[in-house]
Tab-separated table of C-alpha atoms in Angstrom:
chain	number	residue	atom	x	y	z
A	1	MET	CA	70.426	115.209	107.105
A	2	ALA	CA	69.201	113.092	110.664
A	3	THR	CA	69.256	115.211	114.038
A	4	ILE	CA	71.788	113.601	116.644
A	5	SER	CA	71.364	114.750	120.251
A	6	THR	CA	74.195	116.169	122.364
A	7	LYS	CA	72.804	113.501	125.207
A	8	SER	CA	72.752	110.976	122.683
A	9	VAL	CA	76.020	111.473	120.816
A	10	LEU	CA	77.936	111.447	124.507
A	11	ALA	CA	76.046	108.472	125.573
A	12	LEU	CA	77.536	106.817	122.636
A	13	SER	CA	81.007	108.499	123.826
A	14	VAL	CA	80.776	107.250	127.117
A	15	ALA	CA	79.947	103.697	125.992
A	16	ALA	CA	82.662	103.576	123.190
A	17	LEU	CA	85.234	104.850	125.291
A	18	VAL	CA	84.448	102.856	128.226
A	19	LEU	CA	84.258	99.551	126.203
A	20	ALA	CA	86.542	100.050	123.686
A	21	ALA	CA	89.376	98.172	125.022
A	22	ALA	CA	87.446	94.959	124.960
A	23	PRO	CA	86.169	93.273	121.718
A	24	ALA	CA	82.221	93.431	121.359
A	25	ALA	CA	80.829	90.676	123.489
A	26	THR	CA	78.595	87.790	121.361
A	27	ALA	CA	74.955	89.068	121.811
A	28	ARG	CA	71.872	86.814	121.471
A	29	PRO	CA	70.612	87.957	118.380
A	30	SER	CA	67.270	89.896	118.667
A	31	PRO	CA	63.497	89.031	117.417
A	32	PRO	CA	63.143	90.233	113.954
A	33	GLY	CA	61.931	93.724	113.639
A	34	PRO	CA	59.075	95.112	111.291
A	35	SER	CA	59.118	93.760	107.642
A	36	GLU	CA	60.434	97.027	106.289
A	37	ARG	CA	63.439	96.395	107.929
A	38	CYS	CA	64.324	93.463	105.852
A	39	GLY	CA	63.825	95.243	102.537
A	40	THR	CA	65.841	96.145	99.975
A	41	HIS	CA	69.870	97.921	100.435
A	42	ASP	CA	68.872	100.909	98.282
A	43	ASP	CA	70.103	103.116	100.592
A	44	VAL	CA	73.351	100.921	101.088
A	45	ARG	CA	74.359	100.738	97.584
A	46	ARG	CA	73.574	104.461	97.123
A	47	ALA	CA	75.863	105.220	100.154
A	48	LEU	CA	78.718	102.654	98.660
A	49	THR	CA	78.275	104.446	95.271
A	50	ALA	CA	78.801	107.857	96.473
A	51	LEU	CA	81.862	106.880	98.914
A	52	THR	CA	83.502	105.719	95.398
A	53	ALA	CA	82.344	108.046	92.985
A	54	HIS	CA	81.850	111.039	94.685
A	55	ASP	CA	84.495	110.715	97.834
A	56	ARG	CA	86.965	108.766	95.315
A	57	ILE	CA	87.469	105.848	97.856
A	58	PRO	CA	88.619	102.800	95.220
A	59	GLY	CA	86.675	100.319	96.623
A	60	ALA	CA	83.543	99.973	99.681
A	61	SER	CA	82.296	96.449	100.844
A	62	VAL	CA	79.594	96.193	103.680
A	63	LEU	CA	78.693	92.649	105.377
A	64	ALA	CA	75.571	92.691	107.364
A	65	ASP	CA	74.985	89.652	109.655
A	66	GLY	CA	71.635	89.933	111.417
A	67	PRO	CA	67.647	89.011	112.059
A	68	CYS	CA	66.953	89.522	108.319
A	69	GLY	CA	69.985	87.553	107.282
A	70	ARG	CA	73.572	87.517	105.998
A	71	TRP	CA	73.975	89.943	102.815
A	72	ALA	CA	76.656	91.910	101.162
A	73	GLU	CA	77.166	94.934	98.748
A	74	THR	CA	80.362	96.342	97.248
A	75	ALA	CA	81.159	99.069	94.927
A	76	GLY	CA	84.068	100.241	93.362
A	77	THR	CA	87.902	98.549	92.762
A	78	ALA	CA	89.644	96.115	94.874
A	79	ASP	CA	92.718	96.454	92.866
A	80	LEU	CA	94.003	99.665	91.061
A	81	ARG	CA	96.684	98.152	88.971
A	82	THR	CA	94.179	95.541	87.394
A	83	GLY	CA	90.774	97.263	87.616
A	84	ARG	CA	89.230	94.377	89.146
A	85	PRO	CA	86.059	95.195	90.884
A	86	MET	CA	85.197	94.749	94.803
A	87	ASN	CA	83.437	91.565	95.517
A	88	THR	CA	82.019	89.825	98.496
A	89	THR	CA	84.854	87.436	99.019
A	90	ASP	CA	87.888	89.606	99.365
A	91	ARG	CA	89.748	90.030	102.116
A	92	LEU	CA	89.580	93.360	104.151
A	93	ARG	CA	91.784	94.572	107.236
A	94	VAL	CA	89.467	95.815	109.502
A	95	GLY	CA	90.416	98.257	112.507
A	96	SER	CA	88.657	99.901	115.377
A	97	VAL	CA	87.150	103.568	114.132
A	98	THR	CA	84.419	103.610	116.753
A	99	LYS	CA	85.968	105.601	119.160
A	100	THR	CA	87.413	108.025	116.024
A	101	PHE	CA	84.000	108.552	114.842
A	102	THR	CA	82.527	109.083	118.281
A	103	ALA	CA	85.460	111.618	119.235
A	104	THR	CA	84.868	113.493	116.021
A	105	VAL	CA	81.353	113.819	116.498
A	106	VAL	CA	81.870	114.911	120.011
A	107	LEU	CA	84.252	117.870	119.002
A	108	GLN	CA	82.146	118.909	116.441
A	109	LEU	CA	79.390	119.150	119.142
A	110	ALA	CA	81.683	121.149	120.949
A	111	ALA	CA	83.079	123.480	118.274
A	112	GLU	CA	79.077	124.255	117.955
A	113	HIS	CA	78.613	125.312	121.194
A	114	ARG	CA	76.347	122.285	121.806
A	115	LEU	CA	78.533	120.668	124.397
A	116	SER	CA	81.564	121.992	126.514
A	117	LEU	CA	84.560	119.781	127.045
A	118	ASP	CA	85.280	120.774	130.758
A	119	ALA	CA	81.479	120.194	131.837
A	120	SER	CA	81.030	117.034	133.929
A	121	VAL	CA	79.421	113.748	132.347
A	122	ASP	CA	76.719	114.329	135.063
A	123	HIS	CA	75.535	117.725	133.683
A	124	TYR	CA	74.574	115.962	130.224
A	125	LEU	CA	73.654	112.309	131.949
A	126	PRO	CA	72.628	112.857	135.377
A	127	GLY	CA	73.546	109.717	137.646
A	128	LEU	CA	75.384	107.537	134.792
A	129	ILE	CA	78.015	107.137	136.757
A	130	ASP	CA	77.975	106.659	140.448
A	131	VAL	CA	79.411	103.290	141.424
A	132	HIS	CA	82.722	102.045	143.227
A	133	GLY	CA	83.312	105.546	144.265
A	134	TYR	CA	83.472	106.953	140.779
A	135	ASP	CA	81.539	110.170	140.516
A	136	GLY	CA	80.436	111.540	137.173
A	137	ARG	CA	80.310	115.000	138.304
A	138	HIS	CA	83.923	114.976	138.742
A	139	ILE	CA	84.825	113.154	135.041
A	140	THR	CA	84.689	115.525	132.507
A	141	VAL	CA	84.095	115.392	128.533
A	142	ARG	CA	87.353	115.939	127.941
A	143	GLN	CA	88.865	112.905	130.081
A	144	LEU	CA	86.694	110.669	128.116
A	145	LEU	CA	88.206	112.001	124.840
A	146	ARG	CA	91.631	110.954	126.377
A	147	HIS	CA	90.688	108.044	127.953
A	148	THR	CA	91.933	109.328	131.453
A	149	SER	CA	88.448	109.198	133.149
A	150	GLY	CA	89.221	106.494	135.789
A	151	LEU	CA	85.973	104.662	134.848
A	152	PRO	CA	85.512	101.479	137.017
A	153	HIS	CA	84.688	99.402	133.397
A	154	TYR	CA	88.392	100.181	132.597
A	155	LEU	CA	89.790	96.773	130.999
A	156	ASP	CA	93.708	97.737	129.935
A	157	ALA	CA	94.710	94.774	127.784
A	158	PRO	CA	97.139	95.048	126.623
A	159	VAL	CA	99.032	97.320	128.934
A	160	ALA	CA	102.160	99.672	128.409
A	161	ASP	CA	104.502	101.020	131.244
A	162	PRO	CA	103.595	104.571	131.421
A	163	ASP	CA	107.112	105.992	132.433
A	164	ARG	CA	108.264	104.485	128.987
A	165	TYR	CA	105.030	105.524	126.783
A	166	SER	CA	106.192	107.754	123.665
A	167	PRO	CA	106.091	107.189	119.903
A	168	ARG	CA	109.076	105.075	120.451
A	169	LEU	CA	107.211	102.284	122.621
A	170	LEU	CA	108.976	99.737	120.778
A	171	ARG	CA	112.567	100.453	121.664
A	172	GLY	CA	113.548	97.616	123.972
A	173	SER	CA	111.230	94.763	122.356
A	174	GLU	CA	114.007	93.347	120.597
A	175	PRO	CA	114.318	90.552	123.181
A	176	ALA	CA	110.521	89.893	122.980
A	177	ASN	CA	110.778	89.705	119.425
A	178	ARG	CA	113.758	87.189	119.178
A	179	HIS	CA	112.020	84.975	121.777
A	180	ALA	CA	108.838	84.833	119.454
A	181	LEU	CA	110.907	84.439	116.569
A	182	ARG	CA	112.664	81.469	118.135
A	183	ASP	CA	108.858	80.077	119.007
A	184	TRP	CA	107.768	80.427	115.798
A	185	ALA	CA	110.834	78.789	113.995
A	186	ALA	CA	110.646	75.763	116.022
A	187	TRP	CA	106.958	75.662	115.506
A	188	THR	CA	108.124	75.599	111.569
A	189	ALA	CA	110.825	73.033	111.957
A	190	ALA	CA	108.232	70.411	113.566
A	191	ARG	CA	106.663	70.995	109.924
A	192	ASN	CA	109.508	70.616	107.780
A	193	THR	CA	107.555	68.697	105.301
A	194	THR	CA	104.891	71.515	104.762
A	195	TYR	CA	107.346	74.339	104.721
A	196	GLY	CA	110.648	72.988	104.128
A	197	LEU	CA	112.368	75.887	105.798
A	198	GLY	CA	114.605	73.518	107.982
A	199	ARG	CA	114.758	70.218	110.455
A	200	THR	CA	115.491	72.200	113.367
A	201	ARG	CA	115.118	75.671	115.110
A	202	ASP	CA	118.372	77.130	114.168
A	203	ALA	CA	118.122	76.037	110.582
A	204	VAL	CA	114.938	77.662	110.256
A	205	LEU	CA	116.458	80.899	111.722
A	206	THR	CA	119.390	80.548	109.402
A	207	VAL	CA	116.970	80.607	106.687
A	208	VAL	CA	115.796	84.120	108.135
A	209	ASP	CA	119.252	85.160	108.127
A	210	ARG	CA	120.093	84.209	104.760
A	211	ILE	CA	117.023	86.271	103.574
A	212	GLN	CA	118.395	89.529	105.225
A	213	ALA	CA	121.713	89.025	103.665
A	214	ALA	CA	120.396	88.517	100.270
A	215	ALA	CA	118.211	91.788	100.673
A	216	GLU	CA	121.184	93.623	101.950
A	217	ARG	CA	123.084	92.670	98.686
A	218	ALA	CA	120.216	93.469	96.107
A	219	PRO	CA	116.246	93.794	96.703
A	220	LEU	CA	114.309	90.760	96.148
A	221	ARG	CA	111.867	90.679	93.537
A	222	VAL	CA	108.524	89.516	95.028
A	223	GLY	CA	106.068	89.734	92.685
A	224	ASP	CA	105.596	93.370	91.768
A	225	TYR	CA	107.185	94.223	95.068
A	226	ARG	CA	111.033	95.082	95.962
A	227	VAL	CA	112.071	94.009	99.018
A	228	ASP	CA	115.385	95.623	100.508
A	229	GLU	CA	117.366	95.136	103.554
A	230	SER	CA	114.741	97.501	105.430
A	231	THR	CA	111.773	95.703	104.461
A	232	ALA	CA	112.549	92.303	104.828
A	233	PRO	CA	113.049	92.876	108.790
A	234	MET	CA	109.730	94.485	108.420
A	235	VAL	CA	108.337	91.611	107.296
A	236	VAL	CA	109.699	89.293	109.891
A	237	PHE	CA	108.393	91.918	112.720
A	238	ASN	CA	104.839	92.275	111.217
A	239	GLY	CA	104.720	88.106	111.267
A	240	LEU	CA	105.013	88.135	115.305
A	241	SER	CA	102.129	89.378	116.925
A	242	GLN	CA	99.953	86.482	117.129
A	243	ASP	CA	100.662	83.247	118.627
A	244	ASN	CA	98.502	80.272	116.663
A	245	ASP	CA	98.880	77.829	114.130
A	246	THR	CA	97.003	80.224	111.757
A	247	ALA	CA	99.623	82.866	112.000
A	248	TYR	CA	102.495	80.628	112.202
A	249	GLY	CA	101.338	78.692	108.925
A	250	ASP	CA	100.760	82.158	107.215
A	251	PHE	CA	104.227	83.879	108.370
A	252	ALA	CA	106.089	80.248	107.205
A	253	GLN	CA	104.794	80.383	103.806
A	254	GLY	CA	105.548	84.206	103.578
A	255	MET	CA	108.866	82.994	104.833
A	256	ARG	CA	109.495	80.382	101.900
A	257	ASP	CA	108.749	82.863	99.256
A	258	LEU	CA	110.926	85.284	100.406
A	259	ARG	CA	113.478	82.334	100.402
A	260	ASP	CA	112.276	81.100	97.069
A	261	ALA	CA	113.176	85.076	95.708
A	262	ALA	CA	116.669	85.316	97.591
A	263	ALA	CA	117.314	81.977	95.488
A	264	GLY	CA	116.680	84.075	92.452
A	265	LYS	CA	113.045	82.190	91.434
A	266	ALA	CA	110.248	84.174	90.353
A	267	VAL	CA	107.452	84.529	93.518
A	268	THR	CA	104.080	85.408	93.173
A	269	PRO	CA	103.476	86.052	97.080
A	270	SER	CA	100.975	84.381	99.323
A	271	PRO	CA	98.119	86.534	100.540
A	272	TRP	CA	99.489	86.975	104.110
A	273	LEU	CA	102.857	88.617	102.578
A	274	ALA	CA	101.083	90.602	99.794
A	275	ASP	CA	98.933	91.894	102.541
A	276	THR	CA	102.340	92.732	104.663
A	277	LEU	CA	103.935	94.175	101.585
A	278	GLY	CA	101.388	96.159	100.529
A	279	PHE	CA	100.931	97.547	104.074
A	280	THR	CA	104.177	98.194	104.320
A	281	LEU	CA	105.469	99.531	100.953
A	282	THR	CA	102.226	101.367	99.523
A	283	GLY	CA	99.745	103.757	100.980
A	284	SER	CA	97.089	101.068	100.689
A	285	MET	CA	96.173	101.302	104.715
A	286	SER	CA	97.429	104.933	104.939
A	287	ASP	CA	94.151	105.620	106.817
A	288	TYR	CA	94.737	103.197	109.573
A	289	GLY	CA	98.539	104.329	110.188
A	290	SER	CA	97.492	107.854	110.118
A	291	VAL	CA	95.151	107.522	112.802
A	292	GLN	CA	97.580	105.590	115.155
A	293	MET	CA	100.456	107.945	114.315
A	294	SER	CA	97.968	110.924	115.136
A	295	ILE	CA	97.397	109.572	118.432
A	296	LEU	CA	101.199	108.356	119.436
A	297	CYS	CA	102.515	111.476	118.074
A	298	GLY	CA	99.774	113.889	119.575
A	299	ASP	CA	100.302	112.534	123.186
A	300	VAL	CA	104.233	112.829	123.946
A	301	ALA	CA	106.748	114.523	121.848
A	302	ALA	CA	109.416	112.436	119.999
A	303	PRO	CA	113.538	113.411	119.381
A	304	ARG	CA	113.075	115.753	116.229
A	305	ASP	CA	116.903	115.144	115.782
A	306	PRO	CA	117.725	112.226	112.992
A	307	GLU	CA	121.105	111.787	114.571
A	308	THR	CA	119.637	110.531	117.997
A	309	TYR	CA	117.803	107.659	115.647
A	310	TRP	CA	120.885	107.028	113.770
A	311	ARG	CA	123.029	106.409	117.078
A	312	ASP	CA	120.021	104.392	118.513
A	313	VAL	CA	119.820	101.958	115.016
A	314	GLN	CA	123.777	101.604	115.340
A	315	ARG	CA	124.114	100.628	118.934
A	316	SER	CA	121.071	98.216	118.651
A	317	ARG	CA	122.156	96.601	115.459
A	318	ALA	CA	125.259	95.646	117.600
A	319	GLN	CA	122.775	93.554	120.036
A	320	ASP	CA	120.364	92.214	117.278
A	321	PRO	CA	121.110	93.326	114.138
A	322	LEU	CA	117.300	91.933	112.753
A	323	PHE	CA	115.225	93.596	115.179
A	324	GLY	CA	117.278	96.689	116.521
A	325	PRO	CA	116.606	99.119	113.297
A	326	VAL	CA	113.015	98.349	113.361
A	327	THR	CA	112.357	99.073	116.869
A	328	ASN	CA	114.632	102.216	116.838
A	329	ASN	CA	114.212	103.627	113.439
A	330	ILE	CA	112.979	107.000	112.939
A	331	GLY	CA	109.431	107.673	112.345
A	332	PRO	CA	106.587	110.169	111.292
A	333	CYS	CA	106.737	111.913	114.709
A	334	ALA	CA	109.700	112.880	114.395
A	335	PHE	CA	108.496	115.466	111.897
A	336	TRP	CA	105.356	116.211	113.799
A	337	ASP	CA	104.218	119.006	115.496
A	338	PRO	CA	104.702	119.288	119.166
A	339	PRO	CA	101.918	118.316	121.413
A	340	ARG	CA	99.885	121.042	122.692
A	341	GLU	CA	99.180	119.813	125.982
A	342	ARG	CA	101.666	118.357	128.648
A	343	PRO	CA	101.170	114.060	128.957
A	344	THR	CA	98.517	113.449	131.425
A	345	VAL	CA	100.262	111.485	134.592
A	346	ILE	CA	97.963	108.982	136.222
A	347	ARG	CA	99.315	107.961	139.512
A	348	ASN	CA	96.571	107.635	141.735
A	349	ASP	CA	95.596	103.861	142.363
A	350	LEU	CA	93.108	102.317	140.100
A	351	PRO	CA	91.165	98.709	140.421
A	352	ALA	CA	91.460	97.823	137.247
A	353	LEU	CA	91.895	94.463	135.425
A	354	LEU	CA	94.996	94.290	133.618
A	355	VAL	CA	95.497	91.566	130.684
A	356	ASN	CA	98.784	90.450	129.329
A	357	ALA	CA	100.747	87.716	128.132
A	358	THR	CA	104.600	87.090	128.796
A	359	GLY	CA	105.693	87.179	125.371
A	360	ASP	CA	103.912	89.876	123.903
A	361	PRO	CA	106.524	91.226	121.450
A	362	ARG	CA	104.550	94.615	121.073
A	363	THR	CA	103.635	95.840	124.550
A	364	VAL	CA	106.051	93.663	126.459
A	365	TYR	CA	104.795	92.088	129.794
A	366	GLN	CA	107.307	94.359	132.036
A	367	GLY	CA	104.860	97.102	131.157
A	368	ALA	CA	102.267	95.484	132.790
A	369	GLN	CA	104.157	94.825	135.513
A	370	ALA	CA	104.959	98.186	136.185
A	371	VAL	CA	101.439	99.359	135.895
A	372	HIS	CA	100.166	96.931	138.359
A	373	ARG	CA	102.788	98.269	140.804
A	374	ASP	CA	101.667	101.615	140.156
A	375	TRP	CA	98.197	100.362	140.841
A	376	PRO	CA	98.088	98.099	143.866
A	377	SER	CA	94.417	97.692	143.657
A	378	SER	CA	94.583	96.285	140.269
A	379	ARG	CA	94.362	92.635	139.353
A	380	LEU	CA	97.007	91.212	136.611
A	381	VAL	CA	95.714	88.093	134.515
A	382	THR	CA	99.058	86.881	132.618
A	383	LEU	CA	99.070	84.432	130.060
A	384	ARG	CA	102.011	82.411	130.381
A	385	GLY	CA	104.170	81.206	127.554
A	386	ALA	CA	102.400	82.713	124.695
A	387	ASP	CA	104.043	85.082	122.277
A	388	GLN	CA	100.592	86.938	121.822
A	389	HIS	CA	99.877	90.630	121.346
A	390	ALA	CA	95.717	91.218	122.164
A	391	VAL	CA	94.430	88.499	124.609
A	392	PHE	CA	91.409	88.571	125.519
A	393	GLY	CA	88.602	87.309	123.161
A	394	VAL	CA	91.258	87.003	120.337
A	395	TYR	CA	93.916	84.164	121.673
A	396	GLY	CA	91.112	81.889	122.689
A	397	SER	CA	91.965	81.031	126.318
A	398	ASP	CA	89.466	80.093	128.340
A	399	CYS	CA	90.943	80.958	131.564
A	400	VAL	CA	91.482	84.219	130.582
A	401	ASP	CA	88.423	85.008	128.751
A	402	ALA	CA	86.058	83.678	131.908
A	403	THR	CA	87.791	85.829	134.116
A	404	VAL	CA	87.606	88.948	132.050
A	405	ASN	CA	83.992	88.138	131.153
A	406	ALA	CA	83.122	87.984	134.557
A	407	TYR	CA	84.794	91.092	135.532
A	408	LEU	CA	82.860	92.944	132.717
A	409	ALA	CA	79.258	91.133	133.917
A	410	THR	CA	79.687	91.726	137.815
A	411	GLU	CA	82.155	94.883	138.007
A	412	LYS	CA	84.100	92.787	140.297
A	413	LEU	CA	87.876	92.337	140.380
A	414	PRO	CA	89.165	88.733	141.322
A	415	ALA	CA	90.401	88.629	144.699
A	416	THR	CA	93.967	87.802	143.935
A	417	ASP	CA	95.865	87.996	140.352
A	418	VAL	CA	95.302	85.105	137.487
A	419	THR	CA	97.675	83.070	135.707
A	420	CYS	CA	96.743	81.284	132.885
A	421	ALA	CA	98.262	78.591	130.595
A	422	ALA	CA	99.256	79.016	127.220
A	423	SER	CA	97.540	76.540	124.435
A	424	PRO	CA	99.573	73.738	123.680
A	425	HIS	CA	100.402	74.030	119.695
């Protein structure tokens, strides 16, 4: 087993936690290394086989693109129902795990008494943090793991209102989701010859309402899945985080499938709908959801009385019968052990760059405005007119990306807040 030094892991921790909020920048490929680096991939094959045979992971896949060319290896099963093996063309949902693995190794080193969580970063990496008034002597390893170190390379995108942060963060996002649904409906109506969901925005929205009404009468049969009155709104909700033609088209195809199922037709779900139903109704992505829940539930305690959620669902249903029950429903955090520590409250001013879209249906724009008010030295980059969650490096705004890249390259904030226009569909 390879030995990893405490210093190396902590350096990785600093890098991972500082840069985690922004997607990785595209780097110029390095020159080819020694010839042995371009040999066989036997070690990778053995590792994949160990995952599937020993650790009992159903399937595993590796795709590499580097100086030695592009190659892929797979092992195991892609579909447990049919036994189909994994192949290099399978679509995989990718999640960010760098922070999780890095934090796990840091905690392991702490358990082995090779590292102290309350020691300063400067103790292990002297002089690493000494810029813009930030001092590594006053930033602890524990703060790095909590993401509360105040490092100047901080990119907060998207942004949540700290006064409202809790496992129930989606409460109050109903208007933003309703706005996003209307925008998608208008886009779909303009492409009625392709999707056939209606020639006007209201006609498309009527189809959505009829799907929900049908699911309330009896579960819809969609391939091997059953879509009931609780699942149908989740499908709509999951279709409304990305504002681009590809995402809109996938969502429209999925709604057409549900419309046909509501009419009693036999339906084979489109790839997007199959992925969404698998994510919602099975444990196929439980690893992703478990990590997310462990963070949300461990930060701030959630109400434990189911009646609290029931009352909120009924009250919100009167305002928005589709999204209200989704955003106010009970979740795993209601049954989670209470957090061991009180939430960290940050009220000191930070020279951060905040990025948010005005129509973000997940971390709504008002949250970014609240943080901006708390941090007068910060700058807010606004993507106006887009119903987009995750902006930098994802949406494709040259204005946003150039502003953020300039900040990351120079560590200098823009002189004023920046507003960028959404791309037309």
